[in-house]
Coordinates of C-alpha atoms in Angstrom, one line a residue:
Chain A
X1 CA 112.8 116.4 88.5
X2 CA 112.6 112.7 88.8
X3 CA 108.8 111.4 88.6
X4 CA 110.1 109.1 91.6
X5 CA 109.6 110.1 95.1
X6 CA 111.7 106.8 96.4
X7 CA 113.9 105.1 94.8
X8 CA 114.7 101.7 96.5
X9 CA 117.9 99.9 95.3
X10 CA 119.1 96.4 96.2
X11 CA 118.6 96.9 99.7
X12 CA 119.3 94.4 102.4
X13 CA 119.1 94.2 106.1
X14 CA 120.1 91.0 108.7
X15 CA 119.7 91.5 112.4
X16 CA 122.1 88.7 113.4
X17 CA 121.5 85.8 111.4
X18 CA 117.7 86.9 110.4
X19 CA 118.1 88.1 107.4
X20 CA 114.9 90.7 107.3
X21 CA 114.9 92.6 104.1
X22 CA 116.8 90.9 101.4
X23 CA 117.5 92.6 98.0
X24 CA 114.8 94.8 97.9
X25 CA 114.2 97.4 95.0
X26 CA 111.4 99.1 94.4
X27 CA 110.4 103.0 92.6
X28 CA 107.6 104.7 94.0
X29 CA 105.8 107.4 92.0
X30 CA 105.4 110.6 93.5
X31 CA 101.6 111.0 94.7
X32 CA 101.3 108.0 94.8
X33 CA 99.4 105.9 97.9
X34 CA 101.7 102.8 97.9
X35 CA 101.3 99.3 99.7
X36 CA 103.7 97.0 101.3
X37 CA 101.1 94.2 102.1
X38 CA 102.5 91.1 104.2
X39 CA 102.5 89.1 107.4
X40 CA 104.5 89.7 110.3
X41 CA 108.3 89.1 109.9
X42 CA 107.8 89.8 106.2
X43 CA 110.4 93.3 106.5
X44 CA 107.9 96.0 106.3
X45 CA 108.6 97.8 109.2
X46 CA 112.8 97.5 108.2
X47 CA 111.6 98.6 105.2
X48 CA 110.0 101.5 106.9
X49 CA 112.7 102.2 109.2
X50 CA 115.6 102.3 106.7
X51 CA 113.6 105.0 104.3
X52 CA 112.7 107.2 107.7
X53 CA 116.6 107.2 108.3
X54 CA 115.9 105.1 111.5
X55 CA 118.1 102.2 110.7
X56 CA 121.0 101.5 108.5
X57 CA 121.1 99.4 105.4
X58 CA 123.7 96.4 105.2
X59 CA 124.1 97.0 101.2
X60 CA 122.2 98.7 98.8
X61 CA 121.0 102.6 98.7
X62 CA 118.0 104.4 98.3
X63 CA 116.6 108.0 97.9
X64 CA 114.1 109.9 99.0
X65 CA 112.6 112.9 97.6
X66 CA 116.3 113.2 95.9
X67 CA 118.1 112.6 99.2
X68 CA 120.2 109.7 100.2
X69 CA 119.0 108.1 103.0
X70 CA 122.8 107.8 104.6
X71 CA 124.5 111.0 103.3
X72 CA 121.3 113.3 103.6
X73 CA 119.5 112.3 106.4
X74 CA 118.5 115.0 108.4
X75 CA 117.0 116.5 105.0
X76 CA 114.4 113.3 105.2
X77 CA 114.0 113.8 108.0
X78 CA 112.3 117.3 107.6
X79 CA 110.3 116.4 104.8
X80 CA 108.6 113.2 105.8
X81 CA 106.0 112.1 108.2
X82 CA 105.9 108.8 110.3
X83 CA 103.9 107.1 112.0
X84 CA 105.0 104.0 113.4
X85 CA 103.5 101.5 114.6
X86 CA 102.8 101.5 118.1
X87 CA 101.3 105.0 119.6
X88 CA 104.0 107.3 120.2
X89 CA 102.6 110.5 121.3
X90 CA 103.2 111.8 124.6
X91 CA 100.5 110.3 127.1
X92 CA 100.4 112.5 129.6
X93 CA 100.7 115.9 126.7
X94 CA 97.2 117.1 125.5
X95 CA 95.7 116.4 122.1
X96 CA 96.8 120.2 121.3
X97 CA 99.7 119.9 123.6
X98 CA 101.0 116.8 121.2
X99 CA 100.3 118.4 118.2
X100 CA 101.6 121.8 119.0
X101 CA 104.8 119.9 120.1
X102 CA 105.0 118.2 116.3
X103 CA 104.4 121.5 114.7
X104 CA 107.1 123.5 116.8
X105 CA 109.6 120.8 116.1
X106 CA 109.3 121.4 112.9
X107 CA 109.6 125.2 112.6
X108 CA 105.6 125.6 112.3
X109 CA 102.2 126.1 113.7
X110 CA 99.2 124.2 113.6
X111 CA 97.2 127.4 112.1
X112 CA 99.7 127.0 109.2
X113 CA 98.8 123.5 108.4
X114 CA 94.7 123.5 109.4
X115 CA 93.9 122.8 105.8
X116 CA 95.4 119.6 106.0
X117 CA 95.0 118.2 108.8
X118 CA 91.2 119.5 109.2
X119 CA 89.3 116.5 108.2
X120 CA 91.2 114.1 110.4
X121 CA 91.7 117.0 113.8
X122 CA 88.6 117.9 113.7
X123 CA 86.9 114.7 114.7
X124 CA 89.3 115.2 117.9
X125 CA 89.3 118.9 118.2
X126 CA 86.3 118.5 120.6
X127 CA 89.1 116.5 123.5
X128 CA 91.5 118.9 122.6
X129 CA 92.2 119.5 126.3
X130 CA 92.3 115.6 127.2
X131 CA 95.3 113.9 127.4
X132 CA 96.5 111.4 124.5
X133 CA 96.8 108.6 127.1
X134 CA 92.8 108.7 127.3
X135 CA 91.9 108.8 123.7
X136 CA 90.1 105.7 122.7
X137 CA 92.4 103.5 119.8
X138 CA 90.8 105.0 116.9
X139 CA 91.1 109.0 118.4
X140 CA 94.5 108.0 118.9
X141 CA 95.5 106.8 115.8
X142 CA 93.6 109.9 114.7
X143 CA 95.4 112.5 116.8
X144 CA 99.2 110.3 115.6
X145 CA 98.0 111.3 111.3
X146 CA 97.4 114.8 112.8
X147 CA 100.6 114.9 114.1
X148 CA 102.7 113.4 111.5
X149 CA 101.1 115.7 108.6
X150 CA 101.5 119.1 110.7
X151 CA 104.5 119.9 108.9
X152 CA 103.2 119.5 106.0
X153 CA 105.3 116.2 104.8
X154 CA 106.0 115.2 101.2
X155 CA 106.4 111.6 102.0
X156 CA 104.3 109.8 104.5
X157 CA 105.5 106.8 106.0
X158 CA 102.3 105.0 107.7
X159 CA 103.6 101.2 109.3
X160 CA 100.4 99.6 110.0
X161 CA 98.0 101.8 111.0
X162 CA 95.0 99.7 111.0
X163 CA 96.6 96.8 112.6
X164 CA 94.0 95.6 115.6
X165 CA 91.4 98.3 114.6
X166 CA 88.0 97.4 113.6
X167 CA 86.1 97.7 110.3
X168 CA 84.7 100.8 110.6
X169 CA 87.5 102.6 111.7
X170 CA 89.7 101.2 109.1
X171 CA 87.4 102.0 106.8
X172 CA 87.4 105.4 107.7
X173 CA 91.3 105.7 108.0
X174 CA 91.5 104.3 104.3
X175 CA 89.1 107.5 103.8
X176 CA 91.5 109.8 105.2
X177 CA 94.2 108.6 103.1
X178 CA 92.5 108.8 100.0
X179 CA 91.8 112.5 100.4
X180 CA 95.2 113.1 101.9
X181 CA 96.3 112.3 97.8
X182 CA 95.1 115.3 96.4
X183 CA 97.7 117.8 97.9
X184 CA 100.5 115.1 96.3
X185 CA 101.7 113.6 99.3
X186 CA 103.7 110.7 98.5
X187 CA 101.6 108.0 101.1
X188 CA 103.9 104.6 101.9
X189 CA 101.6 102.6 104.2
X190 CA 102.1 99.2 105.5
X191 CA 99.1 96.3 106.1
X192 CA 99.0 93.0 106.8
X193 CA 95.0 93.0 105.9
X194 CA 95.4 91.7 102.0
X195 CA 91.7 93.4 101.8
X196 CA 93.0 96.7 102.0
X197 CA 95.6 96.0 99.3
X198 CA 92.7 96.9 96.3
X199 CA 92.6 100.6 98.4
X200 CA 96.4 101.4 97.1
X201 CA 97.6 102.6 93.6
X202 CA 100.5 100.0 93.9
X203 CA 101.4 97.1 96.1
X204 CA 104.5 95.6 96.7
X205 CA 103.4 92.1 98.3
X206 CA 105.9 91.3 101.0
X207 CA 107.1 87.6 102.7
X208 CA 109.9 86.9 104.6
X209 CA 112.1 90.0 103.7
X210 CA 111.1 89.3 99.7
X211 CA 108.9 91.0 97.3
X212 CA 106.8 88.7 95.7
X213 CA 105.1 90.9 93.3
X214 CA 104.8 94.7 92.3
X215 CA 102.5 96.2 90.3
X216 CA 98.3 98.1 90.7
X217 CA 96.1 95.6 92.7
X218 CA 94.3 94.9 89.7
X219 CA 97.1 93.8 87.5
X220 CA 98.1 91.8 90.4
X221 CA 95.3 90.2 89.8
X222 CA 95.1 89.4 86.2
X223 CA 98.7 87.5 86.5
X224 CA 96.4 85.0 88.8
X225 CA 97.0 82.0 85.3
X226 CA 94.6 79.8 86.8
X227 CA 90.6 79.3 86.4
X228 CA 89.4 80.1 90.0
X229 CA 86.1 78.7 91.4
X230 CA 83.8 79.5 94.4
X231 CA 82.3 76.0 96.1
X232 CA 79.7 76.1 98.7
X233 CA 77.5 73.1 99.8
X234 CA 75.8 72.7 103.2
X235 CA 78.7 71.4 105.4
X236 CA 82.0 73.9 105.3
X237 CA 84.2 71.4 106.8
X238 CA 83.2 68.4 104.9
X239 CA 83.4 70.4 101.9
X240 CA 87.1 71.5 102.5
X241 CA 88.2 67.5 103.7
X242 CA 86.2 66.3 100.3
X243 CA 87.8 69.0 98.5
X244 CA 91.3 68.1 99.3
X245 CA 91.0 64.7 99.2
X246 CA 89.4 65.0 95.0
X247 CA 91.6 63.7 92.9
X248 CA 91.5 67.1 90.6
X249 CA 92.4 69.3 93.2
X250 CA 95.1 71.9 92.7
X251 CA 94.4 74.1 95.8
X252 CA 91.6 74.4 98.1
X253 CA 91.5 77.6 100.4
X254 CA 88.4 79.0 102.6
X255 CA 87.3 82.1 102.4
X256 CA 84.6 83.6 104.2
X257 CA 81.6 81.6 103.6
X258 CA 83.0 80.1 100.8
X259 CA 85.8 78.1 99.3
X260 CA 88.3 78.8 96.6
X261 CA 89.3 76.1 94.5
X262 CA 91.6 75.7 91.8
X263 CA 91.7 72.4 89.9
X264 CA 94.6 70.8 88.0
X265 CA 93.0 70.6 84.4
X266 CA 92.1 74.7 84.6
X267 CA 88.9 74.5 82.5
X268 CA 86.0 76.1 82.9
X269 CA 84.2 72.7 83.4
X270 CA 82.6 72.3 86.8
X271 CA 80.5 69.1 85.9
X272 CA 83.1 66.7 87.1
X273 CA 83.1 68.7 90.2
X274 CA 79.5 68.6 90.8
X275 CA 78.9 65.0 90.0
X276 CA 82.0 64.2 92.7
X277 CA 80.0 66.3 95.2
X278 CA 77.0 64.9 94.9
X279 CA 78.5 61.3 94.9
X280 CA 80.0 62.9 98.5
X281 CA 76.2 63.3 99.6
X282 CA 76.6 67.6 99.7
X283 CA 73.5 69.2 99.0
X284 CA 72.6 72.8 97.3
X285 CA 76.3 72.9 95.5
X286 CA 77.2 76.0 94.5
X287 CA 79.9 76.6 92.4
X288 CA 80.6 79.6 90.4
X289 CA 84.0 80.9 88.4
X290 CA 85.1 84.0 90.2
X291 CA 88.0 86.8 89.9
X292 CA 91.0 86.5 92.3
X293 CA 91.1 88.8 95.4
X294 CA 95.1 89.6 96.2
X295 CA 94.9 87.1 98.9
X296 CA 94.4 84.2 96.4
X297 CA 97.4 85.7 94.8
X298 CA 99.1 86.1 97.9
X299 CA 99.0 82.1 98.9
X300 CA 99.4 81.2 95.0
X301 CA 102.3 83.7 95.0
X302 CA 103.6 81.9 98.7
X303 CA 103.9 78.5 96.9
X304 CA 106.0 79.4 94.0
Chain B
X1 CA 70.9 74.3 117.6
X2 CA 69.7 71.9 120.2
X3 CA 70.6 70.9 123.6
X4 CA 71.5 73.0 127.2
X5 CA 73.7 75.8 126.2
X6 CA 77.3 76.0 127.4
X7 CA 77.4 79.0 127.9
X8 CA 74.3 81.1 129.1
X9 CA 74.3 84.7 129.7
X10 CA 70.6 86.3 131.4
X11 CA 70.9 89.9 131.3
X12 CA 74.9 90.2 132.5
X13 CA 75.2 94.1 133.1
X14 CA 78.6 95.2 133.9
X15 CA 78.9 98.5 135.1
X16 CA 82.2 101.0 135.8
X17 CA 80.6 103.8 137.8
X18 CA 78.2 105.7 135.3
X19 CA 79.7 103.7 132.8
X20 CA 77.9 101.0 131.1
X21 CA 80.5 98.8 129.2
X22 CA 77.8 95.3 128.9
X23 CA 74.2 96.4 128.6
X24 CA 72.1 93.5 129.7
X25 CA 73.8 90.9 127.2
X26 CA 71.5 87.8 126.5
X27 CA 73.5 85.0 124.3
X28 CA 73.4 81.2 124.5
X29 CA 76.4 79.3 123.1
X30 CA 76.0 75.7 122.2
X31 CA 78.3 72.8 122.6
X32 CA 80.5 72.3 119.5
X33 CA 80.2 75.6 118.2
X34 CA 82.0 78.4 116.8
X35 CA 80.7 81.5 118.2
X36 CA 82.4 84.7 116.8
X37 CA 82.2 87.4 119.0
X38 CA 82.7 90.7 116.7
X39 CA 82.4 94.6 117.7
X40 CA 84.1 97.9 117.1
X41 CA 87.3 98.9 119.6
X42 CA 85.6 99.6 122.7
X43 CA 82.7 98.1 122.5
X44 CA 82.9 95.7 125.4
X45 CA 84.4 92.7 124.2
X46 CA 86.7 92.3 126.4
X47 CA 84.6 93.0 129.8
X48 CA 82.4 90.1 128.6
X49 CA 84.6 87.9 128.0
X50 CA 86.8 88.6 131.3
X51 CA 83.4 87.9 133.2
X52 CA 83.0 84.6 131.3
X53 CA 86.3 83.6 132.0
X54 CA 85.6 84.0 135.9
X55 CA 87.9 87.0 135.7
X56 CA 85.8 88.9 136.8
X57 CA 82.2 89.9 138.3
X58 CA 79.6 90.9 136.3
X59 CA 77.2 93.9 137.9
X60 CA 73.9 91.9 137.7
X61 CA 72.7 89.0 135.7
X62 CA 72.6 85.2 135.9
X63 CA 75.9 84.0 133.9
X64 CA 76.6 80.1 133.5
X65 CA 79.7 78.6 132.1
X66 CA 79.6 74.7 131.8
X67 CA 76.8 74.5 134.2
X68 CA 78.9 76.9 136.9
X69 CA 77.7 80.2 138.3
X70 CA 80.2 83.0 137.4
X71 CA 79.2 84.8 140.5
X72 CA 80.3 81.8 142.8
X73 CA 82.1 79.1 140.9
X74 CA 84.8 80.8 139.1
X75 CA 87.5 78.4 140.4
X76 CA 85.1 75.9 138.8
X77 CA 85.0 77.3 135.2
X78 CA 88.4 78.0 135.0
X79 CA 89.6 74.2 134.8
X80 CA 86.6 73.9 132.1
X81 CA 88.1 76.5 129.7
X82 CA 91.2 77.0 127.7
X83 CA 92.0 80.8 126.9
X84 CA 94.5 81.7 124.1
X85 CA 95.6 85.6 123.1
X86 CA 97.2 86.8 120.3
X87 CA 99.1 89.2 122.3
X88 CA 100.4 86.6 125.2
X89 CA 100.5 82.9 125.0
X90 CA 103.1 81.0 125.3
X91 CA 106.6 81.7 127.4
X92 CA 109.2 82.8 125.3
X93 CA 112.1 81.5 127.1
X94 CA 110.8 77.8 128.1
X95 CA 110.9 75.3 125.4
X96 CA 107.6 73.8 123.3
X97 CA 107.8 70.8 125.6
X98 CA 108.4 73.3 128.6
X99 CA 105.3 75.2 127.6
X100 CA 102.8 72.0 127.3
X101 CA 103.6 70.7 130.2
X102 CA 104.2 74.1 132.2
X103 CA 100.1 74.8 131.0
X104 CA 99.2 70.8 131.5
X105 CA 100.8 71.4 135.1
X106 CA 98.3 74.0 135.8
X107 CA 95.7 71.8 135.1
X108 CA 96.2 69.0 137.0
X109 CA 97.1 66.5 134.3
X110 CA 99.6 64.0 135.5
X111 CA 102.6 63.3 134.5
X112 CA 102.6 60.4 132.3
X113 CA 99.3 61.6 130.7
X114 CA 101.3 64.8 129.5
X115 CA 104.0 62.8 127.8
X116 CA 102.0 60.8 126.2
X117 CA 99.7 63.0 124.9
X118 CA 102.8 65.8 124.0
X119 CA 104.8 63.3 121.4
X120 CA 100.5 62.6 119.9
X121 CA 100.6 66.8 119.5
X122 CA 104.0 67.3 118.4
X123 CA 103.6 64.7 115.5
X124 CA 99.9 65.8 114.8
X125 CA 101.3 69.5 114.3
X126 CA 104.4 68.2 112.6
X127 CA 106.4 69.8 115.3
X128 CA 108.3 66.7 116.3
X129 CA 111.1 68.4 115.5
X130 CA 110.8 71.3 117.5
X131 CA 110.0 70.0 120.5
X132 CA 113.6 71.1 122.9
X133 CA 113.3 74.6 120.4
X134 CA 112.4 77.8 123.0
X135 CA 109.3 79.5 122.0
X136 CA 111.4 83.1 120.8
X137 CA 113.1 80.9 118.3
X138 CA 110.0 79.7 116.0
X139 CA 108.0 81.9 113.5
X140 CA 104.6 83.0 114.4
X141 CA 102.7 81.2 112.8
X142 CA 103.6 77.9 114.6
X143 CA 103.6 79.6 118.1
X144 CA 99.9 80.7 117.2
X145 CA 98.7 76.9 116.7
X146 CA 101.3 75.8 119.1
X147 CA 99.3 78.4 121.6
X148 CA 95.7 77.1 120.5
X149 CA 97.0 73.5 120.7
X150 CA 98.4 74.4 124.2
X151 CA 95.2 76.0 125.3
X152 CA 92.7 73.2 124.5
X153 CA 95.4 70.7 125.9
X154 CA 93.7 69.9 129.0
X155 CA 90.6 69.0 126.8
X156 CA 88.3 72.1 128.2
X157 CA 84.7 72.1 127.0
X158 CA 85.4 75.5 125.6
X159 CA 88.3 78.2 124.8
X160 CA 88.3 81.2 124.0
X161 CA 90.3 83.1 121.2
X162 CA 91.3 86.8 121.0
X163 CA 92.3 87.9 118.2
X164 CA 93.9 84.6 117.6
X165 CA 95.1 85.5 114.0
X166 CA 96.6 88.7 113.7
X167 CA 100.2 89.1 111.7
X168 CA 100.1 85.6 110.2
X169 CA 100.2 85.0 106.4
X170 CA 96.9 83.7 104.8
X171 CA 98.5 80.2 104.5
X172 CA 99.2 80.0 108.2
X173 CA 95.7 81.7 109.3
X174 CA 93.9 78.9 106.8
X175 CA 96.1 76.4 108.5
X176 CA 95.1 77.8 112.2
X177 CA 91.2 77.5 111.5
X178 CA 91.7 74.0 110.3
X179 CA 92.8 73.0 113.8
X180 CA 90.1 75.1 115.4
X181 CA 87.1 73.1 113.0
X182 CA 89.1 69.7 114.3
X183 CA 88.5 71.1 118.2
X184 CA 84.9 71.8 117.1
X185 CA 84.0 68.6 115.3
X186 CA 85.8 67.1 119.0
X187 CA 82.5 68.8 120.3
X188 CA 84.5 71.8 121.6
X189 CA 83.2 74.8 122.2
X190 CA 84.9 78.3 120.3
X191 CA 84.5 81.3 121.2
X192 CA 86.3 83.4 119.0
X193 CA 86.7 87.5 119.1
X194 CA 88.2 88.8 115.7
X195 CA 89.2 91.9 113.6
X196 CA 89.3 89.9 110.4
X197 CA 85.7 90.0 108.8
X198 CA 86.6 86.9 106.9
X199 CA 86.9 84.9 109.6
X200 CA 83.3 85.7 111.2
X201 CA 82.5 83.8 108.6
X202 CA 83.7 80.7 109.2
X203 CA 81.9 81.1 112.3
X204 CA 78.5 78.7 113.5
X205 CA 77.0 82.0 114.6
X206 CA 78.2 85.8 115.0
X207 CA 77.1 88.3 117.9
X208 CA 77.7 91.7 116.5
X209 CA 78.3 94.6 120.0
X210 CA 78.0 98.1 119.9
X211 CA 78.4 100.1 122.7
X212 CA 77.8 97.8 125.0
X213 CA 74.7 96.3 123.3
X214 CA 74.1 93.2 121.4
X215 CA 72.6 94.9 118.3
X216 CA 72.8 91.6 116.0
X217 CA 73.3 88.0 116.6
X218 CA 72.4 85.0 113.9
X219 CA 74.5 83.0 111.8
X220 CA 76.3 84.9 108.9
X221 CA 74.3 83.9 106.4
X222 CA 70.8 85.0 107.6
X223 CA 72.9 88.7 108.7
X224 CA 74.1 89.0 105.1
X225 CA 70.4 88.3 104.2
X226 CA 69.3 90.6 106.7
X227 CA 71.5 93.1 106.0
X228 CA 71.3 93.0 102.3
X229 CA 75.3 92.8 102.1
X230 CA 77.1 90.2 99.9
X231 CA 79.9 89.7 103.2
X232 CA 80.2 90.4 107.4
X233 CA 82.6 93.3 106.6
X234 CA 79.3 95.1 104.6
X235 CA 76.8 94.2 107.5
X236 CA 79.4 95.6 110.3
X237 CA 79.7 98.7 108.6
X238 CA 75.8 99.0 108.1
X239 CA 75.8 98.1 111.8
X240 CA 78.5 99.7 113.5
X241 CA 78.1 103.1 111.5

């Protein structure tokens, strides 16, 4: 048995002239909760649809659970879970009536499965008898994970779930997930929120149909080769304008509250950087040498 | 923050049936600012800022908008504010030039005013270029500052974003909240409602809703303070949970 539960080779995908996925190959582990972080347009949802059988590669070849995605298809398609990215349930089925559906389509029953699916139904169970069309966004997206796990998947193909859904609720989805890992279900979920990146095993961060980098989030992060610096004075929007205009200046980016900044001679100095501050008339400077998040490897990985 | 408020909401209930989805609200909004408007799904964003767009009524309250009453003035505040979504904003089948002046049209600018002040944009933005380009055929990221240029084109004294951000790569969305500090420092007012914790903040000060309440509102840093959390996405969990 191959420790891979995908196996991504050289795959590409135009529609028309848009070239979406270009020469993408990536292994993922089985188990494992894997990442394909990016922007919009940046081939994670092709990506997603050529694994779940839905599309057709141009070139290239990949396998899932052992089983070509051309020759084999109906095989995936018995052993994975989707959910894609809009709501797809029936709206006018029940909550039960939806997942029943699922399970019978499958060959199976939603007693068979309850263990699974438990911590995630159950917070639904209660509007069992509403229909899916009045759930609230988070039930919903709650009620589409019950009904993509019913069978019992080995792979689970998740294309932005979180997308337009608030802290908390992501929060708790990213919960879900995490406990999902322990009966070995290979977990392939797409985000365009970098933060969430740090919640997989792997990443694969995506632009325009390209990988630029795969490996843990951490390890992501240590390839960061440049002496990062938090800046905060009084005035955000002076700072960034006096930031970019300093003669050092290798990148400036905001980030919440604060302001990364990377400067050309990559020291640990910030003296010259205070004094050039001050002489700018900012007041209570703080500046501080900080870790990269995979954002500030995103935009440095952007530019290369 | 000094001055008359912009924006001042007494007590604006808004009620569907039994329901209540704005539980007497209280917020002022100051000219110039950046006002991030944050709270879970459901929450009631979106009635409140319907009702401050003159969309609709509120249930009870005393609502101004640019010195207009949202109970009989609505026409009024419309021509005062610019509105820009993330999920519709521009026409996908008209031009950039199209677009400007379709939304410049609306607003009564004239003709010659629109030209002029179309080639000032399209150079500002760098989107000379693009101008005879229709809207489906240019990435996302320039059709979401396109759409915010669009939207405070007719110089409103304040817009309001909705989820302005989402899909974009981090270059872009840095990019987007440079324009947005520009249209502040122009002394126009934001009024921003956002998934991305980050980006409350970059806001002037943050109103935090749930269900239906106003539970928090103060500028980020005195809610991190408050809230004994090092950023906004600690102190809406705290909040929200």
């Amino acid at each position: 048995m191959s420790e891979y539960s995908v196996i991504i080779s050289n795959i590409s995908k135009s529609y028309g002239d848009v070239s979406a996925v270009k020469n993408i190959s990536v292994n993922i582990k089985k188990g494992e909760l894997f990442g394909l972080i990016g922007p919009d347009g940046g081939g994670k949802t092709t990506l997603i649809r050529i694994l779940t059988t839905l599309l057709k590669t141009d070139t290239g070849n990949a396998t899932v659970e052992g089983f070509d995605i051309l020759k084999e298809y109906k095989k995936i398609r018995q052993i994975i879970g989707y959910m894609p990215g809009r709501f797809s349930l029936y709206q006018d089925l029940t909550v039960e009536e939806n997942l029943s559906f699922f399970a019978s389509v499958f060959g199976t029953t939603i007693e068979k499965n309850y263990a699974l699916i438990k911590d995630i139904y159950s917070h639904i169970e209660p509007f069992k008898k509403r229909k899916a069309g009045d759930l609230s966004g988070g039930m919903k997206q709650k009620l589409a994970l019950s009904c993509a796990l019913i069978h019992k998947p080995k792979v689970l193909f998740l294309d932005e779930p979180t997308t337009g859904v608030d802290a908390v609720s992501r929060k708790e989805f990213w919960e879900m997930l995490k406990n999902l890992q322990q009966y070995q279900i290979t977990i392939i979920v797409s985000t365009p929120y970098m933060d969430e990146a740090g919640l997989c095993d792997r990443v694969a961060l995506m632009q325009q149909g390209k990988i630029l980098s795969i490996d843990s989030p951490l390890n992501i992060s240590k390839q960061f080769n440049k002496t990062l610096f938090s800046v905060k004075t009084e005035n955000k929007f002076k700072l960034l304008t006096d930031l970019r205009n300093y003669e050092n200046m290798n990148s400036v980016n905001a980030f919440g509250q604060y302001i990364h900044y990377t400067d050309l001679s990559n020291s640990n100095e910030t003296n010259k950087l205070e004094e050039y501050l001050k002489v700018k008339n900012h007041t209570v400077i703080k500046i501080k040498k900080i870790n990269p998040t995979i954002e500030d490897c995103f935009i440095e990985l952007m530019k290369q | 923050m000094n001055g008359t408020p912009i924006i001042s909401a007494k007590n604006l209930t808004k009620k569907f049936g039994n329901f209540v989805a704005n539980d007497n609200l209280n917020f002022d909004v100051y000219e110039g600012e950046i006002f991030g408007f944050i709270g879970a799904n459901g929450a009631g964003k979106t009635t409140a800022v319907r009702i401050l767009c003159g969309l609709s009524f509120p249930t009870s309250g005393a609502i101004k908008i640019a010195g207009f009453d949202v109970y009989k003035q609505t026409e009024k505040i419309k021509k005062q504010i610019g509105y820009m979504s993330q999920k519709f904003s521009l026409y996908d089948d008209l031009t950039v030039y199209e677009n400007i002046r379709f939304y410049a049209k609306i607003y009564g600018m004239k003709t010659k005013e629109i030209k002029t002040k179309t080639e000032d944009l399209l150079n500002e933005l760098n989107f000379a270029h693009a101008r005879d380009k229709k809207i489906r055929d240019i990435p996302l990221g320039w059709k979401q500052k396109l759409a915010f240029s669009t939207a405070i084109f007719h110089n409103p004294k304040i817009v309001f974003l909705d989820e302005p951000t989402g899909g974009v790569d981090p270059i872009t969305r840095r990019q987007f909240w440079d324009l947005i500090y520009k249209a502040s420092d122009k002394g126009i007012t934001i009024f921003v409602t956002t998934h991305y914790m980050d980006e409350a903040e970059y806001c002037d000060r943050v109103s935090i809703m749930d269900q239906g309440k106003i539970v928090a509102l103060d500028t980020p840093v005195n809610l991190m303070k408050e809230y004994h959390s090092r950023n906004m996405d600690d102190v809406f969990i705290k909040i929200a949970r």
